[in-house]
Short mmCIF file of C-alpha atoms and ligand atoms in Angstrom, two decimals:
data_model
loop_
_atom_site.label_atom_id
_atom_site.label_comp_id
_atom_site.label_asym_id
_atom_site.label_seq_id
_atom_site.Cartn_x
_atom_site.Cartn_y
_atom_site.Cartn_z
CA UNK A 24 10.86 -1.84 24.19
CA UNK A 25 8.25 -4.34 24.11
CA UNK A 26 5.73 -3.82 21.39
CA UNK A 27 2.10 -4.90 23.07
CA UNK A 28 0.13 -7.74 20.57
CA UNK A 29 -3.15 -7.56 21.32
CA UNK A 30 -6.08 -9.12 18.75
CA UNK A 31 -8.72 -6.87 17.91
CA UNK A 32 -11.28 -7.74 15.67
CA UNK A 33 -13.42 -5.03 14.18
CA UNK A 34 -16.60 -7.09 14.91
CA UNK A 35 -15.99 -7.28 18.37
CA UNK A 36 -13.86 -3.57 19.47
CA UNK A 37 -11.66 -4.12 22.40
CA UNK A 38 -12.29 -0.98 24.07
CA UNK A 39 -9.76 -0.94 26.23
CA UNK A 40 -7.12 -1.90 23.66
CA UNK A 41 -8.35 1.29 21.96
CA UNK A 42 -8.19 3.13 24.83
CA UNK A 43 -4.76 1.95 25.51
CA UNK A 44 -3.81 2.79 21.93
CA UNK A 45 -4.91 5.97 21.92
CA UNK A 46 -2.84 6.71 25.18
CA UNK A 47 -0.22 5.64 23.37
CA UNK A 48 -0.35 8.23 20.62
CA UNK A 49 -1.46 11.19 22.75
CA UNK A 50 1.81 10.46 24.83
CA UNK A 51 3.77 10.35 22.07
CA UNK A 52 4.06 7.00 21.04
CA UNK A 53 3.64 4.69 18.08
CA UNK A 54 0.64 1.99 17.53
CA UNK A 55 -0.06 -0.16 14.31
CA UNK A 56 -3.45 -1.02 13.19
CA UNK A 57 -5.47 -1.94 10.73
CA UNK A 58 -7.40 -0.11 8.02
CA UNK A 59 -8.87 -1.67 4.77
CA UNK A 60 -6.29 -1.35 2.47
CA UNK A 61 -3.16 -2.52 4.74
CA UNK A 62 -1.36 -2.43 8.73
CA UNK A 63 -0.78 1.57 9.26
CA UNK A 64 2.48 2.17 11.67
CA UNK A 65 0.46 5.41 13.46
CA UNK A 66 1.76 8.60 15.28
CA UNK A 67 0.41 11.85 16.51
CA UNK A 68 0.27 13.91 13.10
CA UNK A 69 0.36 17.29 14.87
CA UNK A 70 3.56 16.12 16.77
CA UNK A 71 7.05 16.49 15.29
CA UNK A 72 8.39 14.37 17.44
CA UNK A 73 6.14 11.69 17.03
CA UNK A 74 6.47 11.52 13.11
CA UNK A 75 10.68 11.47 13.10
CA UNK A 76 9.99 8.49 15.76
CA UNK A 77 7.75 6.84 12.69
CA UNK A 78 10.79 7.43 10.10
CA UNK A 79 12.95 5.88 12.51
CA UNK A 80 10.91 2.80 13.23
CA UNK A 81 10.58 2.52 9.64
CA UNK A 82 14.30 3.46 8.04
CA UNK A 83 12.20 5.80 5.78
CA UNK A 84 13.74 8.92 4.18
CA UNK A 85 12.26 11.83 6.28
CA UNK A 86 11.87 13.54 2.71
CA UNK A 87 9.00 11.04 2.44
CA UNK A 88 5.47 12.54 3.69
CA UNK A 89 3.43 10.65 5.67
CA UNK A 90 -0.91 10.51 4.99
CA UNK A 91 -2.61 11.61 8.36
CA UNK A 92 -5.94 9.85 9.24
CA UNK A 93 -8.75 11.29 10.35
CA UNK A 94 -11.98 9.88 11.71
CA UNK A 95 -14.87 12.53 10.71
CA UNK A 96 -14.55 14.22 7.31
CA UNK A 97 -14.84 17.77 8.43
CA UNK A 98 -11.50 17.21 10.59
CA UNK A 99 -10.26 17.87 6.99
CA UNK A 100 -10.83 21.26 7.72
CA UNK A 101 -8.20 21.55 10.29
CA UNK A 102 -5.36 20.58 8.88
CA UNK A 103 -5.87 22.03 5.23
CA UNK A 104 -6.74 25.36 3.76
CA UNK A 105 -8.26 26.72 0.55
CA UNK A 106 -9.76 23.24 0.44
CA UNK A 107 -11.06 22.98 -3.10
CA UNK A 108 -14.55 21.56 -3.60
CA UNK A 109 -13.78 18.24 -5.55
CA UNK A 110 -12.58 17.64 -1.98
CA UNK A 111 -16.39 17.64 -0.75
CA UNK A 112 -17.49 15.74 -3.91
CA UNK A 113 -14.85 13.05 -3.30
CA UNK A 114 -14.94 12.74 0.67
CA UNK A 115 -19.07 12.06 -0.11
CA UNK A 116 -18.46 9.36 -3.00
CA UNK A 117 -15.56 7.25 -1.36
CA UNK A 118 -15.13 8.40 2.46
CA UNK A 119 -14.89 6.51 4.33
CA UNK A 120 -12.68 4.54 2.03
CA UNK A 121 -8.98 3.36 0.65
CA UNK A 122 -8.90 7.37 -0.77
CA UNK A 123 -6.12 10.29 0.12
CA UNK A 124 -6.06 13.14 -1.15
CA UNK A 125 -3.68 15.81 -1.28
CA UNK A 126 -4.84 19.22 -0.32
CA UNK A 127 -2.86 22.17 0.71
CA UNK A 128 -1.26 22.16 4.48
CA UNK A 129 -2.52 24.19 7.58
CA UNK A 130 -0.32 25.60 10.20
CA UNK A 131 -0.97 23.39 12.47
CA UNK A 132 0.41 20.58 10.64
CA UNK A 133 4.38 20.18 10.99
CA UNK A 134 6.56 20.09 8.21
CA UNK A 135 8.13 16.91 9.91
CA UNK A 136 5.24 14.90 9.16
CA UNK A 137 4.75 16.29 5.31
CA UNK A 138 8.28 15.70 4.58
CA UNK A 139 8.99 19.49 4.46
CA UNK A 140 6.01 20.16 2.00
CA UNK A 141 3.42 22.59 1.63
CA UNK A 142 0.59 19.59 0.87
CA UNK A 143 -0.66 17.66 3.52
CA UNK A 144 -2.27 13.81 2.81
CA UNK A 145 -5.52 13.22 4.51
CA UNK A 146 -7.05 10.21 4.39
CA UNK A 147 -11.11 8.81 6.32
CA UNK A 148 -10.00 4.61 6.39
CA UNK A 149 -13.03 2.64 5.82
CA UNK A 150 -12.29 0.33 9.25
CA UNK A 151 -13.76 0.25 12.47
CA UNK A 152 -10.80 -0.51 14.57
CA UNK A 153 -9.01 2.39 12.17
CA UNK A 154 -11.78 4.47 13.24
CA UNK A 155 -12.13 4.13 17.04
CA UNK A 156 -8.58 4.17 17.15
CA UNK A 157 -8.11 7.57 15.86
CA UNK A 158 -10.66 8.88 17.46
CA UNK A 159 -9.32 8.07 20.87
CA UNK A 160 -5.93 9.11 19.56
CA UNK A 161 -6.96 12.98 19.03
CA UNK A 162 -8.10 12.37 16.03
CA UNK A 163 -5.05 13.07 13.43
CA UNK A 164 -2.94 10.03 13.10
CA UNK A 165 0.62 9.94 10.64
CA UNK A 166 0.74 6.37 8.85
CA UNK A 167 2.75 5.17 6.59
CA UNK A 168 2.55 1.28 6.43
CA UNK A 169 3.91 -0.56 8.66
CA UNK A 170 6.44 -2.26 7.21
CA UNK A 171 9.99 -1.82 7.36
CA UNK A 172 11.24 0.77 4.18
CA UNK A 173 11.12 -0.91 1.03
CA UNK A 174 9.75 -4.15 2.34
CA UNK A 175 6.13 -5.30 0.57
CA UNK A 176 3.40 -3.81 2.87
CA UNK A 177 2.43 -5.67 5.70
CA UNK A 178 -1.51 -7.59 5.19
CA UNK A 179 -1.01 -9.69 8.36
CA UNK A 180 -0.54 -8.38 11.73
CA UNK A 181 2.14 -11.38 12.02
CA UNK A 182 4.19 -9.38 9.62
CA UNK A 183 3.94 -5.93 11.38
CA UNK A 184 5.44 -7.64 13.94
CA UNK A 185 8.28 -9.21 12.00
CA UNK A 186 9.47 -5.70 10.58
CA UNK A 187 8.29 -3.65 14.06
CA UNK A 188 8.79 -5.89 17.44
CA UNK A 189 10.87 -3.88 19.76
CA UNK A 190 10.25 -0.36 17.78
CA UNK A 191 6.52 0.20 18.35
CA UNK A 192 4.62 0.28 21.70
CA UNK A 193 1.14 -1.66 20.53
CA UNK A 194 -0.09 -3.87 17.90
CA UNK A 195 -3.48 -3.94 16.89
CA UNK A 196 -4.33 -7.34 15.07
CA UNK A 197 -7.54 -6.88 13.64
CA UNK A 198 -6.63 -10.05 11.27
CA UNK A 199 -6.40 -10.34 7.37
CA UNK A 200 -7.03 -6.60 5.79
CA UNK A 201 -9.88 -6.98 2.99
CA UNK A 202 -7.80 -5.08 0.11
CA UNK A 203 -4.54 -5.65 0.09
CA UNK A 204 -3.06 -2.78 -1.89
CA UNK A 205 -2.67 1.32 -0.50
CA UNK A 206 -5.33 3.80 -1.03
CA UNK A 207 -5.11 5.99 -4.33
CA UNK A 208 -3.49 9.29 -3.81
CA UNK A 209 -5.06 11.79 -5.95
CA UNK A 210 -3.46 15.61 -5.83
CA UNK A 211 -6.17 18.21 -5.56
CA UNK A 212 -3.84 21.30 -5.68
CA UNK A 213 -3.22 21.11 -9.62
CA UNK A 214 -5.92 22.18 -12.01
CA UNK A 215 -6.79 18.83 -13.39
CA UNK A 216 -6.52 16.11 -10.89
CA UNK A 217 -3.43 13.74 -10.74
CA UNK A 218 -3.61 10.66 -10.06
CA UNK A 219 -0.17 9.79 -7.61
CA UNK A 220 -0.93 6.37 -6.91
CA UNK A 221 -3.21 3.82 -8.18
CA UNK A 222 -5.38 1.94 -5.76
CA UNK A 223 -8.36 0.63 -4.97
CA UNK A 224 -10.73 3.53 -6.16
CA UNK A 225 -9.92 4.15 -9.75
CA UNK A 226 -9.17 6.34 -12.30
CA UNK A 227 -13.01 5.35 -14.20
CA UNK A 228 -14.53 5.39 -10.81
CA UNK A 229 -12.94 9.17 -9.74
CA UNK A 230 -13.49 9.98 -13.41
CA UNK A 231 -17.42 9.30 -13.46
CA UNK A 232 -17.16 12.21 -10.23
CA UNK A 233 -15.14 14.53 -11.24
CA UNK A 234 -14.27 14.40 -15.01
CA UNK A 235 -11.04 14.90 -16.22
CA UNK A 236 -8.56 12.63 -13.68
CA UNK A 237 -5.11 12.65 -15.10
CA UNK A 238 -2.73 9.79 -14.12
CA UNK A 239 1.29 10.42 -12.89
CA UNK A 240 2.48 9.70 -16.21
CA UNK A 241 6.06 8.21 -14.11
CA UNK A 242 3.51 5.69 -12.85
CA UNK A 243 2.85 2.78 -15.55
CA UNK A 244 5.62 3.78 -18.01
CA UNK A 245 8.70 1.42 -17.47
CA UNK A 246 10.69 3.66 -19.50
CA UNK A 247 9.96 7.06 -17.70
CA UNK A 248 12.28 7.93 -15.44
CA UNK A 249 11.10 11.36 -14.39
CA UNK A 250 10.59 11.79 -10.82
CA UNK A 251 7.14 10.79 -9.50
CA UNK A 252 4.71 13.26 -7.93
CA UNK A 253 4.48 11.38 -4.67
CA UNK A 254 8.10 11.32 -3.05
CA UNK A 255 7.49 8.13 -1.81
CA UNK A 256 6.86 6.49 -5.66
CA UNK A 257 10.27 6.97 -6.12
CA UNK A 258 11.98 4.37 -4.08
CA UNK A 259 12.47 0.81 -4.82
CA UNK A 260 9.73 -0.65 -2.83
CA UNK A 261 7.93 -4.38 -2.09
CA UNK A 262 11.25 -5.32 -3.18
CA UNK A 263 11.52 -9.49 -2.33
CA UNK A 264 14.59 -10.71 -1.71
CA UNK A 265 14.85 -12.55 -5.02
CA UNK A 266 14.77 -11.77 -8.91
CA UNK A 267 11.03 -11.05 -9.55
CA UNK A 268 10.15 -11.62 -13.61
CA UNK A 269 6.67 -10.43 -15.58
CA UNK A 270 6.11 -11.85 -18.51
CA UNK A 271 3.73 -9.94 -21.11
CA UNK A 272 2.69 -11.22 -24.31
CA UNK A 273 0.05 -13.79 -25.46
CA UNK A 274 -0.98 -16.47 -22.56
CA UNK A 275 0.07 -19.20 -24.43
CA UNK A 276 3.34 -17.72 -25.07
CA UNK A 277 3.84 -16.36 -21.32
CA UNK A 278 3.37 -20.11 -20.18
CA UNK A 279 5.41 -21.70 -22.68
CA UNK A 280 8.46 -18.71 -21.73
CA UNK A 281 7.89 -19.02 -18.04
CA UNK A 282 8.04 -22.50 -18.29
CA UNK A 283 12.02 -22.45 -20.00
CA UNK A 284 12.78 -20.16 -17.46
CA UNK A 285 12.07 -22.18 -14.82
CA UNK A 286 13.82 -24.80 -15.94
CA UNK A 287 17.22 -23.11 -17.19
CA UNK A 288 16.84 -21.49 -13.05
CA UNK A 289 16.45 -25.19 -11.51
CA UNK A 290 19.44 -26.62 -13.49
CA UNK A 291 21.35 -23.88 -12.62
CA UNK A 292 20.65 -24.79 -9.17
CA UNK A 293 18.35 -21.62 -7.91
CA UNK A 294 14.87 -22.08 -6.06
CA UNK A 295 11.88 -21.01 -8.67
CA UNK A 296 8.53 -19.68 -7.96
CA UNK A 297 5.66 -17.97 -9.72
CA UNK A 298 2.52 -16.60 -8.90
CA UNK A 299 -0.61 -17.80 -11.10
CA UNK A 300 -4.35 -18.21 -10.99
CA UNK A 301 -6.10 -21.18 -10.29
CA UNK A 302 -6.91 -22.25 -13.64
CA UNK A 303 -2.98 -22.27 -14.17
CA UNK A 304 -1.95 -24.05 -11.54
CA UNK A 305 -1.12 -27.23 -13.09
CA UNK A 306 1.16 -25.78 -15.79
CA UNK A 307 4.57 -25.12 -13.70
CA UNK A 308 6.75 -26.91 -12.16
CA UNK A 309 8.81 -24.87 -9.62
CA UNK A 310 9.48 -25.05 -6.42
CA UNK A 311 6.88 -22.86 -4.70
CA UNK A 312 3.58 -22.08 -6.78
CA UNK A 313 1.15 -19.05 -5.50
CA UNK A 314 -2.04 -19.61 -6.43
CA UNK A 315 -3.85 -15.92 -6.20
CA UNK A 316 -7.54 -17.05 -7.20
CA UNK A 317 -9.83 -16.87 -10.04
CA UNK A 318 -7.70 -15.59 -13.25
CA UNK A 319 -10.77 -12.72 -13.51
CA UNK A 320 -10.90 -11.82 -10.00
CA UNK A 321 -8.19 -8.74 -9.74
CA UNK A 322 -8.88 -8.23 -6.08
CA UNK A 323 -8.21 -11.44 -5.09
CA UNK A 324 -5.01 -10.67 -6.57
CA UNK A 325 -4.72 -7.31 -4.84
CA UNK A 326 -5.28 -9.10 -1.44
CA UNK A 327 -2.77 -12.02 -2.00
CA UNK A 328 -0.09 -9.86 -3.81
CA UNK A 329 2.13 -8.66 -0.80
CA UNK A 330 1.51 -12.11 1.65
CA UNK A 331 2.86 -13.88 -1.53
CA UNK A 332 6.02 -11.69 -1.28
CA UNK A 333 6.74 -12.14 2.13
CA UNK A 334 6.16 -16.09 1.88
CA UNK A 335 8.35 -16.13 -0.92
CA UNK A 336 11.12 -14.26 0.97
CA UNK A 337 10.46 -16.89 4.35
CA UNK A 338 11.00 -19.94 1.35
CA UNK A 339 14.14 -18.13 0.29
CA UNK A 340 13.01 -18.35 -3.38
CA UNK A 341 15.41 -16.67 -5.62
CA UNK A 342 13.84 -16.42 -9.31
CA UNK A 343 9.99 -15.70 -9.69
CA UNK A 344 8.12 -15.13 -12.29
CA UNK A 345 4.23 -13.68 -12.86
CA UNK A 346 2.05 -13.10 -16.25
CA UNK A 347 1.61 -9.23 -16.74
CA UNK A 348 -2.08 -8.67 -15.68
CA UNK A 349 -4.55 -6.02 -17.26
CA UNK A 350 -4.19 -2.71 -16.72
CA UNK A 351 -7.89 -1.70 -16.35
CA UNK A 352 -9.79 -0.81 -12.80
CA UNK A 353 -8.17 -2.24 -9.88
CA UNK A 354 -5.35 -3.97 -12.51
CA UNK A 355 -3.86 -0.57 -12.54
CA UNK A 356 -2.35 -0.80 -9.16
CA UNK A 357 -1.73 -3.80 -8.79
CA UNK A 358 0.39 -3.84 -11.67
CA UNK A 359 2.25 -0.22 -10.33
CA UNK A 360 3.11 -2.81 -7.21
CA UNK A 361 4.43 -5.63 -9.31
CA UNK A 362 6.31 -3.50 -11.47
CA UNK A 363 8.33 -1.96 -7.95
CA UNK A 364 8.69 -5.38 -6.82
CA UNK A 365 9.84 -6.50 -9.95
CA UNK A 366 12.26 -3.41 -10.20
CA UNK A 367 10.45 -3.00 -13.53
CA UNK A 368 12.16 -6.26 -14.48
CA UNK A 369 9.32 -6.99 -17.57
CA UNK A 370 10.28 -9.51 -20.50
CA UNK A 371 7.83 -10.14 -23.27
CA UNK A 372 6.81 -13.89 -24.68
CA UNK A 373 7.06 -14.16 -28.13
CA UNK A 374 5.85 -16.60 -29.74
O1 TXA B 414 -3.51 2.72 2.29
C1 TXA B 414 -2.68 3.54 2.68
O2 TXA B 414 -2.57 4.68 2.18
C2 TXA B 414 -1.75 3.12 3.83
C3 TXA B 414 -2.60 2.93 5.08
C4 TXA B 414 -1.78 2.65 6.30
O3 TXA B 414 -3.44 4.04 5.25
N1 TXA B 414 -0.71 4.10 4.03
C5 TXA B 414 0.34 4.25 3.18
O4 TXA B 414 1.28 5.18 3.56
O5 TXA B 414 0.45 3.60 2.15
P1 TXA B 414 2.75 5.26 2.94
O6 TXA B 414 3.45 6.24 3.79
O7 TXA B 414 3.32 3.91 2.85
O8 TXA B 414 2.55 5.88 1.53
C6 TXA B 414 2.20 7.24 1.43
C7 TXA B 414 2.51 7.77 0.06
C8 TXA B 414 3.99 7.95 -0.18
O9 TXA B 414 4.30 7.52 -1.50
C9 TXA B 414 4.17 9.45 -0.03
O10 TXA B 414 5.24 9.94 -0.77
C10 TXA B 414 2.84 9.98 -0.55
O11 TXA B 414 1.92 9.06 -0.03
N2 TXA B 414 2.52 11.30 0.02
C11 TXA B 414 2.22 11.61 1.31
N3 TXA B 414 2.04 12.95 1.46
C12 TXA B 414 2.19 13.49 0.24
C13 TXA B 414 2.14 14.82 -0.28
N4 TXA B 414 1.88 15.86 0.52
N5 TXA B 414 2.36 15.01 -1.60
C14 TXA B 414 2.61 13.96 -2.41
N6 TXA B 414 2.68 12.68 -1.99
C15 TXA B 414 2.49 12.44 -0.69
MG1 MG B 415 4.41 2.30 2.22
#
């Protein structure tokens, strides 16, 4: 098969890309596209057929539900039941926007594309190519990222079409995505909300809505090894092809450790990198350095987090190392992602 390319920026819609796109899906094909968080790798929801062709593309585990998009928020009502009313409070606050939630499944909704759940992930993307897309695609659209399984989620279109050329009909490239990072998943069908996945929209920000938010407690912990909430959680994921090292402890200390590290790699012959702000640029010497932005901004970091990966992976660095960041707002999830890539590989600096 020849997957399609075609550029579509949300300021200017292509149409008849979308058009094109959503032919695709209604005929039982598979597009990617962009939303604001990262590439989705989209199929008809309400299809069985179309979701096992998604695990395929993708190597996933088919025990591994996939979110379904929707374009209007009262399509939530067809593909969930006894939908509980934080629902409403939450689609008004953050829809359209890097949110899913999971809400008990409808009928119509095949167990092929919840991994043989009951639940069913819905989520309104905050894009306009998303948007258009979905609409012309019938309106329920299965995406998981569209990266091959375990691989760092793609930000780029260029990378969609490293892990998908040849598995995927169409890409649409609507260019760099603005957040870098998945949505949250918060679970609506326990009593107190549970937190699955950190993301963009946080645990103070779905707090201030609806009260008590509880996180995954498998999520942060390095040393829980329960089984996560969210199949998906589970697997080792973002993984680069290297040795990725955090480093907690006091900055000075952090440097100072990062810096021996580096060294004891390069004389033992391996090829060093490590991901730092701007202000820290100067301090290593290795042989790739990632600069990620301001050391305060945290979405800059979100955004740069999974290119850096992948460009790591295309230098064939082998030992990497990052300072731990902050776990507060948007530091939550990004520091869930590191810790995967890492493969909760986290030493502390003492100094
Ligand atoms: O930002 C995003 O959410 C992106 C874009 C494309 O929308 N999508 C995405 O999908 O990250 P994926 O498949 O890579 O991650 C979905 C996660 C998995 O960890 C999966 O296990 C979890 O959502 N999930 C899906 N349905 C679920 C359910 N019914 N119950 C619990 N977890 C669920
Ligand atoms: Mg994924």
């Amino acid at each position: 098969m020849q997957t399609k390319w075609v550029i579509c920026p949300k300021e200017t819609i292509d149409k008849e890309a979308i058009c094109q796109a959503g032919e695709i899906i209604r005929s039982g094909g598979l597009v990617a596209f962009p939303t604001e968080t990262v590439y989705g790798l989209g199929g008809d929801a309400l299809s069985p057929d179309s979701s096992r062709k998604i695990y395929a593309a993708k190597g996933r585990p088919s025990d591994n539900p996939l979110i379904v998009h929707i374009c209007r928020v009262e399509d939530m009502k067809k593909i969930a039941v006894d939908i509980p009313r934080q629902a409403y409070v939450l689609a008004e606050h953050f829809w359209p926007g890097p949110l899913t939630m999971i809400l008990k499944k409808a009928e119509i909704v095949p167990k092929e594309t919840t991994g043989g759940l009951d639940t069913v992930a819905v989520r309104l993307p905050d894009h306009e190519v998303a948007q258009a897309f979905i609409e012309q695609a019938g309106g329920f659209v299965a995406a998981p990222s569209a990266n091959v399984s375990g691989r760092p989620s793609p930000t780029l279109a260029k990378y969609v079409y490293e892990d998908m050329n040849g598995k995927i009909e169409m890409l649409l490239d609507g260019g760099q995505v603005g957040i870098g990072v998945e949505s949250t998943i918060i679970d609506l069908t326990e009593d107190i909300p549970v937190i699955l996945r950190p993301g963009h929209v946080t645990q103070e920000m779905l707090q201030q809505v609806l009260g008590e938010v509880c996180l995954d407690p498998t999520m942060l912990d390095v040393t829980n090894t329960e089984a996560p909430k969210a199949p998906g959680m589970k697997y080792r994921h973002y993984a680069p092809q290297g040795e990725l090292t955090i480093v907690t402890g006091d900055p000075a200390a952090v440097s100072d450790k990062i810096k021996q590290l580096l060294l004891e790699d390069s004389k033992n012959g391996r090829k060093t990198g490590v991901i730092v702000s701007r202000q820290d640029e100067h301090l290593y010497d290795a042989d790739s350095v990632k600069v990620t932005g301001d050391r305060e901004d945290m979405a800059a970091v979100a955004r740069s987090l999974f290119r850096i990966l992948r460009e790591f992976d295309e230098e064939q660095i082998e030992c990497m190392y990052v300072q731990a960041f902050p776990q507060d707002g948007i530091g939550q999830a990004v520091m869930n992602r590191m810790l995967k890539a890492a493969g909760h590989k986290i030493i502390e600096a003492k100094e």
